[in-house]
Structure formats: C-alpha cells, structure tokens
Coordinates of C-alpha atoms in Angstrom, one line a residue:
M1 CA 123.2 57.3 110.4
T2 CA 122.8 58.8 106.5
D3 CA 120.1 56.2 105.3
V4 CA 118.0 57.2 109.2
L5 CA 118.2 60.7 108.3
R6 CA 117.4 60.9 103.8
R7 CA 114.1 57.8 105.2
G8 CA 113.1 60.8 108.0
R9 CA 113.2 63.4 105.4
A10 CA 111.6 61.2 102.8
S11 CA 108.6 60.1 105.2
L12 CA 108.5 63.6 106.3
A13 CA 107.6 64.9 103.3
F14 CA 105.2 62.3 102.1
S15 CA 102.9 63.5 105.3
F16 CA 103.2 66.9 103.8
F17 CA 102.0 66.3 100.3
A18 CA 99.0 63.5 102.1
Q19 CA 98.0 66.9 103.8
G20 CA 98.2 69.0 100.7
A21 CA 96.2 66.7 99.1
T22 CA 93.5 66.7 101.8
F23 CA 92.6 70.2 102.6
A24 CA 92.7 71.0 98.9
L25 CA 90.4 68.1 98.7
L26 CA 88.1 69.7 101.6
V27 CA 88.8 73.4 100.4
T28 CA 87.8 73.3 96.6
R29 CA 84.4 70.6 97.2
I30 CA 82.7 73.4 99.1
P31 CA 80.0 74.2 96.9
A32 CA 79.5 70.3 97.3
I33 CA 79.5 69.4 100.6
Q34 CA 76.8 72.7 101.0
D35 CA 74.6 71.1 98.2
R36 CA 75.2 67.1 99.6
Y37 CA 74.1 68.5 103.1
G38 CA 72.1 71.5 102.8
V39 CA 74.4 74.2 104.1
S40 CA 72.8 77.6 103.7
D41 CA 74.2 80.2 102.3
A42 CA 74.3 82.2 105.6
L43 CA 75.1 79.2 107.7
L44 CA 78.4 78.3 105.6
P45 CA 80.7 81.2 107.7
V46 CA 80.0 79.3 110.2
F47 CA 81.6 75.8 109.6
L48 CA 84.3 77.2 107.5
A49 CA 85.1 79.2 110.6
A50 CA 84.6 76.1 112.9
V51 CA 87.3 74.4 111.5
P52 CA 90.5 77.1 111.6
I53 CA 89.2 77.7 115.5
L54 CA 88.8 74.2 116.3
A55 CA 92.6 73.9 114.1
G56 CA 93.9 76.9 116.7
V57 CA 92.8 74.1 119.8
G58 CA 93.9 71.7 118.7
S59 CA 97.2 73.4 118.3
V60 CA 97.6 74.7 121.2
T61 CA 97.5 71.3 123.1
T62 CA 100.4 70.0 121.1
E63 CA 102.1 72.4 122.9
R64 CA 101.1 71.0 125.8
L65 CA 101.5 67.2 124.5
V66 CA 104.8 67.4 123.2
K67 CA 106.1 67.8 127.1
R68 CA 105.2 64.1 127.6
V69 CA 104.5 62.7 124.1
R70 CA 107.1 62.7 121.1
P71 CA 105.5 65.1 118.1
S72 CA 106.8 61.7 115.5
R73 CA 103.2 59.9 117.7
L74 CA 101.9 63.0 117.9
L75 CA 101.8 63.4 113.9
R76 CA 101.2 59.3 113.4
W77 CA 97.8 59.2 114.9
S78 CA 97.1 62.6 114.2
Q79 CA 97.1 62.3 110.1
P80 CA 94.5 58.5 110.2
V81 CA 92.1 61.0 111.9
V82 CA 92.6 64.0 109.4
L83 CA 92.1 61.8 106.6
L84 CA 88.7 59.8 107.8
A85 CA 87.3 63.1 109.0
L86 CA 87.8 63.7 105.1
L87 CA 86.2 60.4 104.9
G88 CA 83.3 61.0 107.2
V89 CA 82.6 64.7 105.3
G90 CA 82.2 62.8 102.8
A91 CA 80.0 59.9 103.5
G92 CA 77.7 61.6 106.0
G93 CA 74.0 62.3 105.7
V94 CA 72.7 65.2 107.7
M95 CA 74.0 68.4 109.1
G96 CA 74.8 66.4 112.4
E97 CA 77.2 64.5 111.1
L98 CA 79.1 66.8 108.6
G99 CA 79.5 69.0 112.6
L100 CA 81.5 66.3 113.7
A101 CA 83.5 65.2 110.7
L102 CA 84.4 69.1 110.7
A103 CA 85.0 69.3 114.2
A104 CA 87.1 66.0 113.7
F105 CA 88.8 67.3 111.3
G106 CA 90.1 70.5 112.6
L107 CA 91.4 69.6 115.7
A108 CA 93.2 67.2 114.2
V109 CA 94.5 68.8 112.1
G110 CA 96.3 71.8 114.4
A111 CA 97.9 68.7 116.0
L112 CA 98.8 67.8 112.2
D113 CA 100.0 71.0 111.0
A114 CA 102.7 71.7 114.1
S115 CA 103.7 67.9 114.8
M116 CA 104.6 68.4 110.9
N117 CA 106.8 71.4 111.2
M118 CA 107.6 70.4 114.8
L119 CA 109.5 67.8 113.3
G120 CA 110.2 69.6 109.7
V121 CA 112.1 72.0 112.0
S122 CA 114.6 69.5 114.4
L123 CA 115.7 67.4 111.2
Q124 CA 116.9 70.9 109.7
R125 CA 118.7 71.2 112.8
T126 CA 120.1 67.9 112.3
Y127 CA 121.0 68.4 108.9
G128 CA 122.4 71.2 109.8
R129 CA 121.2 73.4 106.7
S130 CA 118.1 74.3 105.2
I131 CA 115.4 72.1 104.1
M132 CA 112.4 73.7 105.6
L133 CA 111.4 75.1 102.3
S134 CA 111.0 71.3 100.4
F135 CA 108.5 70.6 103.1
H136 CA 106.4 73.1 101.7
A137 CA 107.1 71.8 98.1
A138 CA 105.9 68.7 98.4
Y139 CA 103.2 70.6 100.4
S140 CA 101.8 72.1 97.4
L141 CA 102.5 68.9 95.0
G142 CA 100.1 67.4 97.3
G143 CA 97.5 70.5 96.5
I144 CA 97.7 70.6 93.0
V145 CA 97.1 66.6 92.9
G146 CA 94.7 67.7 95.2
A147 CA 92.8 69.9 93.4
S148 CA 93.4 68.1 90.1
L149 CA 91.7 64.7 92.1
A150 CA 88.5 67.6 93.1
W151 CA 88.5 68.3 89.9
A152 CA 87.8 65.1 88.7
G153 CA 85.2 64.1 91.1
A154 CA 83.1 67.5 90.6
H155 CA 83.4 66.9 86.1
W156 CA 82.6 62.9 86.5
H157 CA 80.4 64.0 88.8
L158 CA 80.9 62.3 91.6
A159 CA 79.3 61.5 95.3
L160 CA 81.9 63.3 97.4
W161 CA 82.6 59.6 99.2
V162 CA 83.2 58.4 95.8
S163 CA 85.7 60.7 95.5
Y164 CA 87.2 60.3 98.7
L165 CA 87.5 56.6 99.3
P166 CA 90.5 55.3 96.9
V167 CA 92.4 58.8 98.2
V168 CA 92.0 57.6 101.8
A169 CA 92.6 54.4 101.2
V170 CA 96.0 55.1 99.6
L171 CA 97.2 57.9 101.5
L172 CA 95.9 56.2 105.1
P173 CA 98.3 52.7 105.0
A174 CA 101.0 54.3 102.9
T175 CA 101.2 57.8 106.0
L176 CA 100.8 54.9 108.5
V177 CA 103.8 52.8 106.5
G178 CA 105.8 55.7 106.7
S179 CA 105.4 56.9 109.6
R180 CA 107.6 54.0 111.0
W181 CA 111.3 56.4 109.7
Y182 CA 109.9 59.8 111.4
V183 CA 112.9 61.1 113.5
D184 CA 112.8 63.6 115.8
G185 CA 115.7 66.0 116.1
D186 CA 118.0 66.5 118.6
P187 CA 117.1 69.7 120.6
A188 CA 119.7 72.6 121.4
P189 CA 120.6 71.6 125.0
V190 CA 119.0 74.2 127.9
G191 CA 120.8 76.9 127.8
E192 CA 121.4 77.7 124.6
E193 CA 118.0 78.7 123.5
Q194 CA 116.5 82.5 123.9
G195 CA 114.4 82.2 127.5
G196 CA 116.0 79.8 129.0
G197 CA 114.1 76.9 127.7
T198 CA 110.9 78.8 127.4
V199 CA 109.2 80.7 124.4
V200 CA 109.4 84.7 125.1
F201 CA 106.0 86.0 122.9
K202 CA 107.3 89.4 123.1
L203 CA 110.4 88.0 121.1
L204 CA 107.2 85.5 119.1
L205 CA 106.0 88.2 118.2
P206 CA 107.3 89.3 114.7
L207 CA 107.1 86.1 113.8
C208 CA 103.5 85.6 114.2
L209 CA 102.7 88.9 113.0
V210 CA 104.7 87.4 109.2
M211 CA 102.9 84.5 109.4
T212 CA 99.2 86.0 109.8
F213 CA 100.2 88.6 107.5
A214 CA 101.3 85.3 104.8
Y215 CA 97.8 83.5 105.3
I216 CA 95.8 87.0 105.0
G217 CA 97.7 87.4 101.0
D218 CA 97.4 83.6 101.0
S219 CA 93.5 83.1 102.0
T220 CA 92.8 86.7 99.8
V221 CA 94.0 84.2 97.0
S222 CA 92.2 81.1 97.2
N223 CA 89.2 82.7 98.6
W224 CA 88.7 85.9 96.1
S225 CA 91.2 85.0 92.8
A226 CA 88.2 83.6 90.9
K227 CA 85.9 86.1 91.4
Y228 CA 88.3 89.2 90.8
L229 CA 89.4 87.8 87.0
K230 CA 85.2 87.4 86.6
D231 CA 84.0 90.0 88.0
V232 CA 86.6 93.0 88.2
L233 CA 88.8 91.3 85.2
G234 CA 85.9 90.6 83.1
S235 CA 87.4 86.8 82.5
S236 CA 85.6 83.3 81.2
E237 CA 84.1 81.3 84.5
Q238 CA 86.7 78.8 82.8
L239 CA 89.7 81.2 82.5
A240 CA 88.3 82.7 86.0
T241 CA 89.9 79.2 87.2
V242 CA 93.3 79.4 86.4
P243 CA 94.8 81.8 89.2
Y244 CA 94.7 79.9 91.8
N245 CA 95.8 76.7 89.6
V246 CA 99.2 79.0 88.7
Y247 CA 99.1 80.2 91.7
M248 CA 99.9 76.8 93.6
V249 CA 102.4 75.9 90.6
T250 CA 104.5 78.6 90.9
T251 CA 104.5 77.9 95.0
L252 CA 105.7 74.2 94.3
L253 CA 108.1 76.1 92.3
G254 CA 108.9 78.8 95.0
R255 CA 109.7 76.1 97.5
A256 CA 111.6 73.6 95.2
I257 CA 114.4 75.6 94.6
G258 CA 113.8 78.4 97.5
D259 CA 116.3 76.3 100.3
F260 CA 119.0 76.8 98.2
G261 CA 118.7 80.5 98.3
V262 CA 118.5 80.4 102.0
R263 CA 121.8 78.4 101.7
R264 CA 123.6 81.4 99.2
F265 CA 122.3 84.1 101.0
G266 CA 120.5 83.6 104.4
A267 CA 116.8 83.3 105.3
A268 CA 116.5 87.6 105.9
A269 CA 117.0 88.1 102.3
V270 CA 115.1 85.4 101.4
V271 CA 112.0 86.7 103.2
R272 CA 113.0 90.3 102.1
L273 CA 113.1 89.4 98.4
G274 CA 109.8 87.3 99.0
A275 CA 108.1 89.7 100.4
L276 CA 109.0 92.3 97.6
V277 CA 107.1 90.3 95.1
A278 CA 104.4 89.3 96.7
A279 CA 103.7 93.2 97.3
G280 CA 104.1 93.7 93.6
G281 CA 102.1 90.3 92.9
F282 CA 99.4 92.6 94.7
A283 CA 99.8 95.7 92.8
V284 CA 100.1 94.4 89.9
V285 CA 96.2 92.8 90.6
S286 CA 94.7 96.1 92.0
V287 CA 96.3 97.8 88.8
A288 CA 95.6 95.3 86.0
P289 CA 94.1 96.3 83.0
D290 CA 92.8 92.9 82.1
A291 CA 92.6 89.2 83.6
W292 CA 96.1 88.1 81.5
V293 CA 97.5 90.6 83.4
G294 CA 95.9 89.8 86.7
M295 CA 97.3 86.0 86.0
L296 CA 100.7 87.5 85.9
G297 CA 100.1 89.6 89.1
F298 CA 99.1 86.0 90.7
T299 CA 101.8 84.2 89.5
L300 CA 104.4 86.8 91.3
L301 CA 102.0 86.0 94.0
G302 CA 102.5 82.5 94.2
L303 CA 106.8 83.2 93.4
G304 CA 106.9 85.5 96.9
L305 CA 104.2 84.1 99.1
C306 CA 105.8 80.8 98.6
V307 CA 108.6 81.6 101.1
L308 CA 107.3 83.1 104.1
V309 CA 105.4 80.4 106.2
P310 CA 108.3 78.5 106.1
Q311 CA 111.1 80.5 107.3
T312 CA 108.6 82.1 109.0
F313 CA 108.6 78.1 111.0
A314 CA 111.9 77.8 110.9
A315 CA 113.1 80.9 112.1
A316 CA 111.1 79.9 115.3
G317 CA 113.1 77.2 115.9
R318 CA 116.5 79.0 115.4
L319 CA 115.1 81.5 118.1
F320 CA 114.3 79.2 120.5
P321 CA 116.0 75.8 119.8
G322 CA 116.0 74.5 123.3
A323 CA 112.2 75.2 122.8
S324 CA 111.3 75.3 119.5
D325 CA 108.2 72.2 120.2
A326 CA 106.7 74.8 121.4
A327 CA 107.5 77.5 120.1
I328 CA 105.8 76.5 116.6
A329 CA 103.3 75.3 118.2
R330 CA 102.3 78.9 119.2
L331 CA 103.4 80.4 116.1
N332 CA 101.0 77.7 114.2
I333 CA 98.2 79.6 115.4
F334 CA 98.6 82.8 114.2
N335 CA 98.2 80.3 110.6
Y336 CA 94.4 79.6 110.9
V337 CA 94.0 83.9 112.4
G338 CA 95.6 85.0 108.9
F339 CA 93.2 82.6 107.6
L340 CA 89.7 83.5 109.3
I341 CA 91.0 87.3 109.4
G342 CA 91.7 87.4 105.1
S343 CA 88.7 86.2 103.7
P344 CA 86.2 88.5 105.3
L345 CA 88.7 91.4 105.0
V346 CA 89.1 91.5 101.5
G347 CA 85.3 90.5 100.9
A348 CA 83.9 93.4 103.4
L349 CA 86.3 96.0 101.8
G350 CA 85.6 94.8 98.5
D351 CA 81.7 95.3 99.4
A352 CA 82.4 98.7 100.9
W353 CA 84.6 100.2 98.4
S354 CA 85.9 98.3 95.4
Y355 CA 87.8 94.5 94.9
R356 CA 91.2 96.7 93.4
G357 CA 91.4 98.5 96.6
A358 CA 90.6 95.8 98.6
M359 CA 94.2 93.7 97.1
L360 CA 96.8 96.6 98.5
V361 CA 95.6 96.0 101.8
P362 CA 97.5 92.4 102.2
M363 CA 100.2 94.4 100.0
V364 CA 100.4 97.3 102.8
L365 CA 100.5 94.0 105.6
V366 CA 103.1 91.6 103.0
L367 CA 105.6 95.1 103.2
V368 CA 105.3 94.6 106.5
T369 CA 107.2 91.7 107.1
M370 CA 110.4 93.5 105.8
V371 CA 110.2 95.3 108.5
H372 CA 110.4 91.8 110.7
A373 CA 113.1 90.2 108.2
R374 CA 115.4 90.7 110.9
S375 CA 113.5 88.1 112.9
F376 CA 114.4 86.0 110.5
A377 CA 118.4 86.2 111.4
A378 CA 117.9 86.0 115.1
Q379 CA 120.3 83.0 116.4
P380 CA 124.1 84.6 115.1
D381 CA 126.1 81.9 113.2
R382 CA 128.1 79.9 116.3
Y383 CA 129.3 77.2 114.3
G384 CA 130.5 79.0 111.5
G385 CA 128.5 79.1 108.0
G386 CA 125.6 80.3 108.5
H387 CA 123.4 77.1 110.0
E388 CA 123.5 75.3 113.9
R389 CA 126.1 72.9 114.1
P390 CA 124.0 69.3 113.6
R391 CA 123.5 67.0 117.0
T392 CA 124.0 63.6 116.2
A393 CA 123.7 61.7 119.7
D394 CA 120.2 60.9 119.3
V395 CA 119.6 61.6 114.4
G396 CA 119.0 57.7 114.5
R397 CA 115.9 57.9 117.2
G398 CA 113.0 57.9 115.0
S399 CA 109.3 56.7 116.2
N400 CA 110.4 53.4 116.0
G401 CA 112.2 54.1 119.6
L402 CA 109.4 56.3 121.2

C-alpha cells in the first residue's frame, strides 16, 4: 500500500514537472514563434488570448468528463496531446497550422491542469497531510529546466522544432510510462461534503477570487518584470532577464518547504503570510530606486505568491471533499481568468499612468487574499491533528485498474 502511494506521488510529480517544462518552452519562445509564422504585433495578442480561453473550455469539459472517466485517465491522454501540440507549434509552416496547434494545446492543457490538481488533492487526502505544494514545486522545477532549454535554443539559434523535438521525445514516453502508477484517491462519502455532493459556487467564490488575484500577480511578473527593470529602473538588457529566473527559483524554494509550514501552522496562516510577503514584494518593486532593489522585490514575490495557488486547490478539496473534482475543475478556470486580466491590466495602467503605480494594483489585490484566508480552513478538524483521516479502501486502485 505504501509503495503504491509512493509511486503514485512520484509519477504525478513527474507530470507536474513535464508540464512546467512544456509551458516554459512555449511562453519563453514567443518572439521566435512570432518570427517563424510572421504574426504581426496586432495579431499576436489574439493568439496569446486564445490559449487560456480554450484552456478554460478544456477545464469546463473536464468537470463533465470526470463524472464518467477517472482523472488519471484524462491526465494520461491529455499530457501527450499537450506535448505533441508543442511540437506542432515548432514544426508548422503557415499561420493556420500555428492556430490549430495552439488550439489543441489550449484545450488539452485545460484538461491536464484540472486533472493533475484533482489527482494531487485526492492523493493529499489519502496521505492525510499536506503534500500539494510539493507537486507545484515540481512544476516550478520543470519551468526552470524548460526556460533554460529555451535559452540554449535561442543562444545557439536552433530552429523551434529542433529545440522542441528532443524534449518531446524524452517526456512523451516517460509520462506515458509514469501514468501506469497514477493513484485515484478515495473521495469522501457523499454527506460529508458541503452542498450535498454538488459545488455551491457561493462557497467556492472566495477561492476563485484568490486564484484570480494570484495569477494576476504571477502574470505581472512573467510579462512585465524584464520591461520594468530595463525601462523603469534602467538596467541593462542582460540584467533585465534575471528577475523572472529569480522569481522561478524562489517559487521553487518556497514550494519545496511550504508543506512543512502548512503542517505546522495550518493552511490559513501560510496563505496570510504568503499574501503579506507578496504584497511587500510589489511595494518594493514599486518604489525601488535601482535594478538591484527591484530584484529584491521580485524575490519576495516568488516567496509569497508560490503558496497561494497550490493551497487554493487544496482548500477547494477540503471544502467539497465529496465533489472535489468538480470544484477543482471550476476553480481552475480562474487560473486562466487571472492570466487574461493581469498582463493587459498592468500594461494599460502603465501606459495611462505609470508602471510604478501599476505595480500597486496587484499588490492591493494580493492583500485582499488575506480577507479570504479563513476559506483555507473551511473544513473543521474532524479527525484530530488538523488533517482529514486517510481512507485506504481504494488506495491501491491506481490507473491500471480503470
């Protein structure tokens, strides 16, 4: 039984890692993709917006599919589609092929994100202790590896398909083999959950807001950190590439140790601290007199924001333990809402007002998270020790038993 859980946890962590690397390889090569297909600056935002919109559709579809198909099976087949779509982005030759590849990527990534987090939350319930942050730490590690590979491809002027093919050739069979050991955790019986087995959106709404605000903050860093350091703080172009890497590293570190904090102090306390640190990071960035102080602010942002998303998924699982898959699929939509809002919001405020002032808006939104922190402890301690009692009747029923 223990071996089954360990293999299930390791295989799921590898899926998070693979997705982190895949997503980083896509977003960090956007300029190269634009050049390859001749996408104009005016048309580029349309392509970029289409991916999270279609991902939201994929997440909604997943909510319906998991009523008939286990999340492990959805993850097993959506991850190869995402990897092949990435290769399609690199190998296409005309704009129509790019559109088809990005459409497939968006739809599949919505199903992948939702099913990965469904499995993570159910596995955490089976473990009976916080492990959700460790999965997202694997995602951050994958993002660092993917961004590094993308840098190498750009440095050596490799064609996109040459950069993507070795990664897909390694990750595709590895994820398919690893999917044999996915574990579908045993959900709580109907009657223990809020809302009688259904998701009550009024109860889920605070978590949806936290998810949105967290991704507004995250997209602000990923889309504007380089421009901010170069144009506002006067750094060199080379130094301007550093903040996002620092942000990813500190995100990895924060998530690697975050589960210990949740076990010791509780999810609500960790979320409050994370929100406070992230808000402090935005404040430092906003008033930074030079690039080095600005990088300190982005470091704080990584340490603060890193705990919010994993704990939001975990909180949804606690709030609706008998309908956690549906709650997570619905909550996952607001991941993409935040991504869609964040970058245009900061850009519009920066152009109309100032980029220093624009950094204060995500700071305020992150602080609002503290108001909703009580939602992260929505389920009382029923079994002692601050954790739900693991249910082991079906723990051994991995994806091979589907």
